[in-house]
Amino acid sequence: VPPDELSIIDRYFRPLAGQGAFDLRDDAGALTVPPGQDLVVTSDMVACSVHFLPGDPSATIAQKALRVNLSDLAGKGAKPLAYVLSLGVSSDIDDKWLGGFAEGLRADQRRFGIGLLGGDTISVLHGPVVSITAFGLVASGRMVHRFGGKPGDELYVSGTIGAAAAGLALLKGEAGAWSALPEQEREALVQRYRVPEPRTGLAAALTEFASAAMDISDGLVGDCDKLCAASGCSAMIEAWNVPLPAGLSGTRDSALMARLITAGDDFEILAAVPSKKAADFRKRADEAGIPVARIGVLTDPSGAPQVLFEGTLLDLPRRAYVHGRAGEQK
Amino acid sequence: VPPDELSIIDRYFRPLAGQGAFDLRDDAGALTVPPGQDLVVTSDMVACSVHFLPGDPSATIAQKALRVNLSDLAGKGAKPLAYVLSLGVSSDIDDKWLGGFAEGLRADQRRFGIGLLGGDTISVLHGPVVSITAFGLVASGRMVHRFGGKPGDELYVSGTIGAAAAGLALLKGEAGAWSALPEQEREALVQRYRVPEPRTGLAAALTEFASAAMDISDGLVGDCDKLCAASGCSAMIEAWNVPLPAGLSGTRDSALMARLITAGDDFEILAAVPSKKAADFRKRADEAGIPVARIGVLTDPSGAPQVLFEGTLLDLPRRAYVHGRAGEQK
């Protein structure tokens, strides 16, 4: 049985209160936005059996809920500032769960240099449900958008694509290319499903060099569709250049490739960069320690983006990932 | 069966997008805070069977979810600016429900002069669950706090106390003084439970004249406890001066009085005002068309605030209201 709301705040959330939170003893927090900056605001809600599994450690549930928001901020070129947290607590939650949850948040607050600004704790019949709204700063008018990409711009992704999907498949016991990997690599895939790595360090390179960008949460292809639709263009993705996780890279299996580039929870960055700025973009990303790979190019508007693989157009049974019950595709 | 997430956004939420929301076609919104102003941030989550009843109209569910946040902003002296909405959609939600929900938001956006900045829509196993984070503006450093009240300050409440609790009792079929009221007055009580009236118009009077303030969501007495604890003082409440809803005012029933002043969902303002500013405060509230009543006084710290009624200290079986399952007390 969970403690009551006031005890939860006292024990677990008050120690996380940051600047402007008034020690979580007031009805609201206050943010001061420096002159010349805009406040970038993003919000994501995650629910048990939909975005995470009932058996996931509470520390990683907390970190996933926070990091999916930080990933959005990174894709918009914003530097993380603070967040508010609303937690729906079901009757199966206990002090151990809450302690792990708060510990996960504490570690990430330190790592990303942010503080808790406020929030709410309520009872729910089925949960937990976690809703986080995160705030970041960007120079006025310099937020990076989904729109702004132009035909001829080069397409980049950070990190690797498909690791989280392989991790989820492992957790669900699905057979596949991932099953044959060494234990350490399998563990790394599961970890990537549970705890994304928001590319906060790429924000400055994006505001300076990208014409459009977004974080990839619902599959590389589907999110590329969205960037193209917003930018009024199409794209050609060279799938052999899409960086895959260790053990899966170099595959010539079209079905595996199709699955990995349309699967969810990557939380990497997709960016369009004008050719003449591409070298500077790569250099800045390298200085930030974030691997980026050129995976294709924006093209004139001509239908949905296409994916080349093994000398032909890749057949895609789906384009985007939809978070449904128990992480299954819909 | 509900439509999918993208259809919900297209059909119902995109028309609500306000300034900085980029038509809900990006991953985040952007707020520009004018120089010399702070951004006040508050967040509340409401869940079916806990904060509203399964049969409540979806328009009033939306308005309650939004208004409990606007009520927080009012209590802090902030002028509403924008909000983000995360909606957890259960399988029993359909287009009719969503249409009513969006219509409720649209009406309130017009009334309170705010726009939708962004949000998230997800599937949940039991819902709906609604999480709203609302933003308001206040002159830098002038947010009104729970702390700041001093012994001798006069205590004021806006509107009436206990109407929402009586409305909930009527919805639950509980016998009580409310049962005997004329139908029109009973309807008004139910409406107050379903749709609070945030005292936005009182914000300016609070920033100018109040030493401390908060909105009353968990019962007048319990919330007065919180204001006193934060301000390091105690209080004496003269219950006969607490404004009760039509038909219940003038009661000499101690049990009824005790219940009404410790019940939830009033969403009125509790404010401490120094005596020498009290006349100006009342005048400004009157100009804003918001009734306020002097209900007591802050005192030196000496234990919990006390309530006088019918010539004696009122016996209080509970002090605060806790939102539990199906609105029952815990």
XYZ file of C-alpha atoms in Angstrom, chain A residues 5-6 22 24-33 35 37-51 72-73 75-76 84-88 117-120 122-126 129-133 135 140 143-147 213-215 218 226 230 323-325 330, chain B residues 5-6 22 24-33 35 37-51 72-73 75-76 84-88 117-120 122-126 129-133 135 140 143-147 213-215 218 226 230 323-325 330:
138
model
C 0.225 12.058 -0.843
C 1.756 14.372 1.745
C 9.851 26.899 -2.930
C 7.470 22.157 -2.753
C 5.689 23.973 0.085
C 3.635 26.254 -2.133
C 0.940 25.779 -4.776
C 3.147 26.631 -7.741
C 6.723 27.145 -8.836
C 8.232 30.215 -10.465
C 10.624 30.323 -13.420
C 12.681 33.336 -14.358
C 13.557 33.265 -18.046
C 16.164 38.143 -21.373
C 15.841 33.453 -24.254
C 12.681 31.501 -24.994
C 11.316 28.790 -22.752
C 10.829 25.530 -24.636
C 8.069 23.390 -23.108
C 7.420 19.714 -23.765
C 5.196 17.170 -22.064
C 5.035 13.385 -22.132
C 2.931 10.938 -20.202
C 3.911 7.294 -19.732
C 1.741 4.511 -18.351
C 2.384 1.051 -16.998
C 1.879 -1.772 -19.521
C 1.985 0.756 -22.375
C 5.330 2.571 -22.199
C 12.421 16.380 -27.045
C 14.289 19.386 -25.663
C 15.832 17.835 -30.645
C 14.629 21.421 -30.369
C 7.312 19.234 -13.144
C 6.151 15.740 -12.277
C 2.654 14.380 -11.796
C 2.480 10.848 -10.479
C -0.599 8.650 -10.417
C 9.854 22.629 -9.992
C 6.579 21.141 -8.748
C 3.868 18.644 -9.554
C 1.095 16.559 -8.158
C -2.738 11.382 -6.862
C -4.333 7.950 -6.495
C -5.238 6.033 -9.647
C -7.012 2.699 -10.032
C -4.433 1.337 -12.502
C 0.994 6.850 -14.592
C 3.763 9.434 -14.866
C 3.301 12.809 -16.560
C 6.311 15.092 -16.895
C 6.477 18.565 -18.379
C 11.449 23.167 -19.626
C 14.951 33.810 -28.645
C 14.164 26.777 -31.344
C 14.807 24.119 -33.991
C 11.615 22.952 -35.703
C 10.365 19.971 -37.653
C 9.789 22.408 -40.478
C 15.307 18.355 -36.352
C 13.302 16.167 -33.989
C 13.885 13.295 -31.673
C 8.068 6.361 -33.006
C 6.771 13.813 -40.010
C 6.348 19.647 -41.876
C 2.717 2.564 -28.332
C -0.126 0.227 -27.503
C -0.943 -2.039 -24.609
C -1.087 -1.701 -33.341
C -3.454 9.469 -31.090
C -2.776 11.390 -34.302
C 3.309 25.750 -33.670
C 0.810 21.224 -32.450
C 2.949 20.103 -35.383
C 6.253 20.181 -33.517
C 7.742 18.351 -30.538
C 7.516 21.273 -28.139
C 6.021 24.703 -27.634
C 7.855 27.943 -26.935
C 6.928 30.621 -24.414
C 8.319 34.135 -24.453
C 8.198 35.643 -20.978
C 11.068 41.136 -19.214
C 7.796 39.026 -15.318
C 8.100 35.587 -13.764
C 6.419 32.514 -15.140
C 4.279 30.798 -12.506
C 3.937 27.059 -13.149
C 1.410 24.704 -11.597
C 0.408 21.145 -12.390
C -2.558 18.992 -11.428
C -3.575 15.524 -12.471
C -7.142 14.250 -12.215
C -8.329 10.679 -12.655
C -11.661 9.029 -13.245
C -13.363 7.682 -10.102
C -11.031 9.771 -7.952
C -11.487 13.434 -8.925
C -3.765 27.721 -8.279
C -2.562 30.535 -10.527
C -4.113 32.092 -5.554
C -0.538 32.998 -6.500
C -0.205 21.918 -21.732
C -2.481 18.894 -21.625
C -1.637 15.212 -21.340
C -4.564 12.874 -21.787
C -4.599 9.185 -20.949
C 0.712 25.071 -25.855
C 1.225 21.334 -26.330
C 0.854 17.991 -24.647
C 0.582 14.292 -25.168
C -1.581 8.100 -24.767
C -3.497 4.886 -24.158
C -4.141 3.833 -20.576
C -5.789 0.700 -19.212
C -8.064 2.620 -16.844
C -6.466 10.462 -16.724
C -5.913 14.156 -17.383
C -2.703 15.997 -16.475
C -2.537 19.734 -17.034
C 0.365 22.084 -16.417
C 1.402 28.872 -16.867
C 9.120 39.514 -11.054
C 4.188 35.711 -6.728
C 1.988 35.427 -3.635
C 3.068 32.594 -1.329
C 1.591 30.441 1.379
C 4.250 31.928 3.629
C -2.697 33.272 -0.113
C -3.615 29.926 -1.633
C -6.563 28.318 -3.290
C -8.688 20.205 0.300
C -1.070 24.762 5.528
C 4.122 27.976 6.032
C -9.267 12.725 -2.686
C -9.647 8.964 -2.594
C -11.344 6.426 -4.771
C -9.921 8.520 3.601
